[in-house]
PDB file of C-alpha atoms in Angstrom:
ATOM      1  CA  UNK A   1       0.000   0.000   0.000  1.00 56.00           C
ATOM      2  CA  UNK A   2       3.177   2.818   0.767  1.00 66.00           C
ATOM      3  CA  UNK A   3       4.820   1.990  -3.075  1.00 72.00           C
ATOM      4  CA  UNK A   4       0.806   1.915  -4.583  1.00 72.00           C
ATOM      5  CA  UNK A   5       2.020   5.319  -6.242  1.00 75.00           C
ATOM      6  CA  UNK A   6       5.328   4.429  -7.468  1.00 79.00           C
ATOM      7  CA  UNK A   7       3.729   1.242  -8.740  1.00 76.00           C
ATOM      8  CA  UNK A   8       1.135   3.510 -10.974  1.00 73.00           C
ATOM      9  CA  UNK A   9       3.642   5.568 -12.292  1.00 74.00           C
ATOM     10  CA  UNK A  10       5.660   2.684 -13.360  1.00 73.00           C
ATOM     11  CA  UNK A  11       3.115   0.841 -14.761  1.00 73.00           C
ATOM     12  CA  UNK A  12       1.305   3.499 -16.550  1.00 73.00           C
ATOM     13  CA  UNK A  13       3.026   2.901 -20.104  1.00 75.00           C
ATOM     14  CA  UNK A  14       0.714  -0.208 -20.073  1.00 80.00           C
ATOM     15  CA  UNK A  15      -2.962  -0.587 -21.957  1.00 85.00           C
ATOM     16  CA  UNK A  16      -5.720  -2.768 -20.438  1.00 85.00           C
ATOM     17  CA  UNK A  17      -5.513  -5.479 -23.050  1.00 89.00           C
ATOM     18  CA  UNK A  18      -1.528  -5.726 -22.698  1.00 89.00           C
ATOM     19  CA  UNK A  19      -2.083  -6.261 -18.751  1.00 88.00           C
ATOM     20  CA  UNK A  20      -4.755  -8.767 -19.458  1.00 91.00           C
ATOM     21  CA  UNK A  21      -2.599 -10.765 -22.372  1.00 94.00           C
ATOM     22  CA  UNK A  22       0.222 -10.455 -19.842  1.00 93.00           C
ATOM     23  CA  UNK A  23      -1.577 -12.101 -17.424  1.00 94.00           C
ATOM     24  CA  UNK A  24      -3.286 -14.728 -19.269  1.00 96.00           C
ATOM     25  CA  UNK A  25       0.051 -15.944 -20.698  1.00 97.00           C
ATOM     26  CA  UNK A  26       1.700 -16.136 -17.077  1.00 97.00           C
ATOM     27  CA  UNK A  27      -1.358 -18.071 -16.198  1.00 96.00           C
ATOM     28  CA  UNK A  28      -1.357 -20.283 -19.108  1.00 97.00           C
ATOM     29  CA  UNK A  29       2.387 -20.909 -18.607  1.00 96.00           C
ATOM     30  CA  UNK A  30       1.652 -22.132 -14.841  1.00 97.00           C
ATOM     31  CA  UNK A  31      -1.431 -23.972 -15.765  1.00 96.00           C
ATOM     32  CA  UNK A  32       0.537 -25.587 -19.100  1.00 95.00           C
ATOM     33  CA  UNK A  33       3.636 -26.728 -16.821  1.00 94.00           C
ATOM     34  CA  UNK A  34       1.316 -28.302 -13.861  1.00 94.00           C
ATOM     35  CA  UNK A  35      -0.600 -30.486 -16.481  1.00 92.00           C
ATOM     36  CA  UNK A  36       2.713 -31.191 -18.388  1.00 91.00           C
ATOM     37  CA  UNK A  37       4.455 -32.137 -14.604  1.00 93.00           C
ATOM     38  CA  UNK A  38       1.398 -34.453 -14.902  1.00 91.00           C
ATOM     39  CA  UNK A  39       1.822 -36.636 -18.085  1.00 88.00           C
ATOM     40  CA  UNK A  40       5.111 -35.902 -19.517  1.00 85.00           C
ATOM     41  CA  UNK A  41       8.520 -37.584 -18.043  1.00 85.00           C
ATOM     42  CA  UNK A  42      10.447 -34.396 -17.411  1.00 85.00           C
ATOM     43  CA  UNK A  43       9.315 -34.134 -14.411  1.00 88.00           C
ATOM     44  CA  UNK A  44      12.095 -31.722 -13.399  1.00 92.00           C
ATOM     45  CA  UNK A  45      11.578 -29.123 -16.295  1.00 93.00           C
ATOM     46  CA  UNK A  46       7.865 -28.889 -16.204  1.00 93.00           C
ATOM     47  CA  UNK A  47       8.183 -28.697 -12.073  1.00 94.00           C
ATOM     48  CA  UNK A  48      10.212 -25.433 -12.557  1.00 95.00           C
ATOM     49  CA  UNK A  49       8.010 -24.436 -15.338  1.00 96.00           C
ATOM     50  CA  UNK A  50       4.795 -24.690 -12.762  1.00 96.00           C
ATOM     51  CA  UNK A  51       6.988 -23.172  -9.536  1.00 97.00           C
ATOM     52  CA  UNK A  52       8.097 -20.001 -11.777  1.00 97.00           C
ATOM     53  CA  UNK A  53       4.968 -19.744 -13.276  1.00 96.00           C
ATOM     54  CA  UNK A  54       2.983 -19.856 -10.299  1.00 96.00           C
ATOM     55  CA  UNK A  55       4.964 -17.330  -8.543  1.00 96.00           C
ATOM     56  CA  UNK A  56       4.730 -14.971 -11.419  1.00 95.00           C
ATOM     57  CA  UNK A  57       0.783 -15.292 -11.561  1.00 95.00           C
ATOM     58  CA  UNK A  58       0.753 -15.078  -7.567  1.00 94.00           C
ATOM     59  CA  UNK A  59       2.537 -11.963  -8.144  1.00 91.00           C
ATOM     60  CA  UNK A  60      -0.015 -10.808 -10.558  1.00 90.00           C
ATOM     61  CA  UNK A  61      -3.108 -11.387  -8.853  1.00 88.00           C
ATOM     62  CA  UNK A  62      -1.383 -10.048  -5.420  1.00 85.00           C
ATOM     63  CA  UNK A  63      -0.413  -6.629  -7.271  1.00 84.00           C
ATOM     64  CA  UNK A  64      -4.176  -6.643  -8.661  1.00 86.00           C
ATOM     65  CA  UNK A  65      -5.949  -7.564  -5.550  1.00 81.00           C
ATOM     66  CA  UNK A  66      -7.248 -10.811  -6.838  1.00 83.00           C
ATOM     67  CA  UNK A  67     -10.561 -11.891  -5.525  1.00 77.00           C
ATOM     68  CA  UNK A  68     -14.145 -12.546  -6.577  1.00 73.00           C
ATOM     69  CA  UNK A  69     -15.419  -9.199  -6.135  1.00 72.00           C
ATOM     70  CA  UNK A  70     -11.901  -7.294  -7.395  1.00 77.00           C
ATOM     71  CA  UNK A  71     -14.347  -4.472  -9.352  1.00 70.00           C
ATOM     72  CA  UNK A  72     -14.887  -2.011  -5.723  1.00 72.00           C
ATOM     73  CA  UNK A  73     -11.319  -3.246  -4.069  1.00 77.00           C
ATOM     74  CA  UNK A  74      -9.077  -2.446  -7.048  1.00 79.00           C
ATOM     75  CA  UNK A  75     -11.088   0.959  -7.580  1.00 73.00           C
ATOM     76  CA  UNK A  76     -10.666   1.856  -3.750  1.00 77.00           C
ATOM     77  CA  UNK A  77      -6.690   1.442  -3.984  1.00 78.00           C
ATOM     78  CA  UNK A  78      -6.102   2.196  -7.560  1.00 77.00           C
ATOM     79  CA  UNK A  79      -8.647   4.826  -7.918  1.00 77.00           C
ATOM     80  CA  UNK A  80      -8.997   5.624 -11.397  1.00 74.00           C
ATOM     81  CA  UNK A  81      -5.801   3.575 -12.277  1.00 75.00           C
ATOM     82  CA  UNK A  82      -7.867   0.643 -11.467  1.00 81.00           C
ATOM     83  CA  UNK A  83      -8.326  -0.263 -15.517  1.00 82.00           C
ATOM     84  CA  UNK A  84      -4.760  -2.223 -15.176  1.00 84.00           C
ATOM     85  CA  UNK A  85      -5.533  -4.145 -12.295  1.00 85.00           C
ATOM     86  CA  UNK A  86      -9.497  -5.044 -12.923  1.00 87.00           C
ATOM     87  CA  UNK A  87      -8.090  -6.502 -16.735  1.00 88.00           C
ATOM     88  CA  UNK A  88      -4.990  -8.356 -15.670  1.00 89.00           C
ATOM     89  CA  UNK A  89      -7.818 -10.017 -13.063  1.00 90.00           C
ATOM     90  CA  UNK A  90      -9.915 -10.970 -16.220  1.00 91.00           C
ATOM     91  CA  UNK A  91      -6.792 -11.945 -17.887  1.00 93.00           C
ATOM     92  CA  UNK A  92      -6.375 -14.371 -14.675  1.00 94.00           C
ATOM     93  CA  UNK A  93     -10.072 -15.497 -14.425  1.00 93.00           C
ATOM     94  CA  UNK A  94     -10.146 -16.420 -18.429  1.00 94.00           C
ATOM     95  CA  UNK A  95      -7.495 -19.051 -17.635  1.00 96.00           C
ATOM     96  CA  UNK A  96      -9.825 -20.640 -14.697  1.00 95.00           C
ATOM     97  CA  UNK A  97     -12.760 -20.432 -17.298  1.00 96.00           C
ATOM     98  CA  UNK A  98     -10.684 -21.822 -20.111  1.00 97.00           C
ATOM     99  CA  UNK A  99      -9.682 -25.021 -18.173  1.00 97.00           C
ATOM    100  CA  UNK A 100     -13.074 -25.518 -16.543  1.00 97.00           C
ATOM    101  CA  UNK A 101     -14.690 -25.297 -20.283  1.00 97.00           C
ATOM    102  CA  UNK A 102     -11.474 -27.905 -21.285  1.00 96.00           C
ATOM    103  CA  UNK A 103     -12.248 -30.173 -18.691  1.00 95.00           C
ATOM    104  CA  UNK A 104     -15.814 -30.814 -18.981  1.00 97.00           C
ATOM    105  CA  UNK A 105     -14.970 -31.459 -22.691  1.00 95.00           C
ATOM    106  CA  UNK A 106     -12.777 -33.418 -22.685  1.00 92.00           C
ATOM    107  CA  UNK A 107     -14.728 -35.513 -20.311  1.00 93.00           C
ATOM    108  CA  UNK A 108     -17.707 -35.715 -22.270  1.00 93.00           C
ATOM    109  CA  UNK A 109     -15.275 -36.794 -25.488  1.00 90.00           C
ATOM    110  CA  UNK A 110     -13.895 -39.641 -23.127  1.00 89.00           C
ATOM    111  CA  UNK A 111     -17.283 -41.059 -22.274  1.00 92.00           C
ATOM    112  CA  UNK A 112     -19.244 -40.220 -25.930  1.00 92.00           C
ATOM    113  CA  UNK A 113     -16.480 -41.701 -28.138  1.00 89.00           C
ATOM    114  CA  UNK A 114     -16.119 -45.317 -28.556  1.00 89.00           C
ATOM    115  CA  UNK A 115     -12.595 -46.676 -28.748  1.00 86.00           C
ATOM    116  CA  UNK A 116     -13.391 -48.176 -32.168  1.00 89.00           C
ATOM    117  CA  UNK A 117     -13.792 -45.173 -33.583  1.00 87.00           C
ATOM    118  CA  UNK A 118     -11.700 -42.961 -35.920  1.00 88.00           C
ATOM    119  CA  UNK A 119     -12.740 -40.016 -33.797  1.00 86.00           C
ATOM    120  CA  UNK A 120     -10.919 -41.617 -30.860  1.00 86.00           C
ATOM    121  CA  UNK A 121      -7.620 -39.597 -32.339  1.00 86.00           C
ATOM    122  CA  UNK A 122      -9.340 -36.434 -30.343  1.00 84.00           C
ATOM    123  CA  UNK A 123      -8.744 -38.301 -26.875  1.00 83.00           C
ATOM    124  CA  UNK A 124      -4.734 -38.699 -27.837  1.00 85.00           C
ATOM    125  CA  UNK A 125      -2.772 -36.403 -25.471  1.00 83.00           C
ATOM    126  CA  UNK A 126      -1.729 -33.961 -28.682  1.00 86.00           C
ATOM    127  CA  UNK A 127      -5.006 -33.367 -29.600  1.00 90.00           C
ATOM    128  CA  UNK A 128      -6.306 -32.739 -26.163  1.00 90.00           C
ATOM    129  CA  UNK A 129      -3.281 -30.665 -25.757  1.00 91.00           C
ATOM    130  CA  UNK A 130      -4.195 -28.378 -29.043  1.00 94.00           C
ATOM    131  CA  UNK A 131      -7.834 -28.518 -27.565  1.00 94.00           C
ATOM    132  CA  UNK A 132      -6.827 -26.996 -24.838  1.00 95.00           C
ATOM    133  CA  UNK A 133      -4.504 -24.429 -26.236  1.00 96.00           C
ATOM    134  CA  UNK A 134      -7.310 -23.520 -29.116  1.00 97.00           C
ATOM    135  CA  UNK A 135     -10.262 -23.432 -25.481  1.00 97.00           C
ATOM    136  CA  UNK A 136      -7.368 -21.070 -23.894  1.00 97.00           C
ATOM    137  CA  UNK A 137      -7.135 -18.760 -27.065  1.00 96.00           C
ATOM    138  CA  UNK A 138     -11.146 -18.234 -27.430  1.00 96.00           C
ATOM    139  CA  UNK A 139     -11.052 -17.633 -23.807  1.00 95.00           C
ATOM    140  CA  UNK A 140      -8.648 -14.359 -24.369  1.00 94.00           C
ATOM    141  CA  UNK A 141     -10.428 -13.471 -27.474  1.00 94.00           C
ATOM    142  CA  UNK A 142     -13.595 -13.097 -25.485  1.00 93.00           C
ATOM    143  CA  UNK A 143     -11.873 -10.902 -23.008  1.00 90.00           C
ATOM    144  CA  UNK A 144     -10.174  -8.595 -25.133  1.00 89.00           C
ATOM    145  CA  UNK A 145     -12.338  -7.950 -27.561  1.00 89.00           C
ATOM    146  CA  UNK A 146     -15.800  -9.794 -26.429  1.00 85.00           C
ATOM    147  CA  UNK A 147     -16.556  -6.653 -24.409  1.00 81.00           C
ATOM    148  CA  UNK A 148     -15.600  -7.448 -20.857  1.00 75.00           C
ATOM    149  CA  UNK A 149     -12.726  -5.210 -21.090  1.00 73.00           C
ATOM    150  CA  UNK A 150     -15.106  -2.348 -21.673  1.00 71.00           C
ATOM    151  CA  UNK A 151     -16.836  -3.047 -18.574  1.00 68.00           C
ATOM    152  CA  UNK A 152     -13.486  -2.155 -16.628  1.00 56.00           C
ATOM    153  CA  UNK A 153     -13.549   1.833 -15.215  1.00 56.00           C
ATOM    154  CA  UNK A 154     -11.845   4.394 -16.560  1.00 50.00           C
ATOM    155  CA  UNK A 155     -10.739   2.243 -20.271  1.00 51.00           C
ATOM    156  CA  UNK A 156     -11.621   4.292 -23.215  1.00 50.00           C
ATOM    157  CA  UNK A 157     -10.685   2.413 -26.742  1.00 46.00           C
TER     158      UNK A 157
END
């Protein structure tokens, strides 16, 4: 709260839709390493991938006052700097969205597709892998330009 001026000057350079890209890809890169610490044998790499990740988006959402209601608390400290912070929180939440969308589809492709079929290529780890990335990618397009970013006070396209 003392360096919340020094931290608006600083930051100032930045639009809305860089701080929520910024934030979506160090969200996507801790997200990406934990499932990749998962299934992949390099256990090591994709471990330091999810640490450094994870602290990067903690430091994110910690600078933006991450929470379910961030719209009044960012406003209250940021004032009418608060664009930044409420769009690197949507940046943040579009990850959460993106994997819970992922998740329940990939699911329902698990139990809907027989093993027989030719369609059974979509349950292969690359192709849930690209379904993921391509769920991720609509998830920032909706933020960015869907609108929501014109919801956040004080940005003006």
């Amino acid at each position: 709260m003392n360096d919340t001026q020094w931290l608006l000057d600083n930051l100032s350079a930045l639009e809305p839709r860089g701080a929520a890209f910024v934030a979506w890809t160090v969200t996507l890169i801790a997200v990406s390493g934990l499932g990749l610490l998962v299934v992949d044998a390099h256990r090591r790499l994709w471990g330091a991938v999810f640490v450094i990740g994870l602290a990067a988006e903690q430091l994110i959402a910690g600078l933006c006052i991450l929470k379910i209601d961030f719209w009044y608390a960012t406003y209250v400290v940021y004032g009418e700097s608060s664009a930044l912070a409420n769009a690197a929180n949507l940046g943040i939440i579009s990850v959460g969205i993106g994997v819970a969308v992922f998740a329940v589809l990939w699911v329902g492709l698990l139990v809907t597709i027989k093993k027989e079929s030719p369609l059974n290529v979509l349950t292969r780890s690359w192709a849930s892998f690209i379904l993921f990335f391509v769920i991720e990618t609509i998830a920032l397009l909706v933020v960015m330009f869907g609108g929501l970013l014109t919801l956040v006070p004080g940005f003006n396209l």
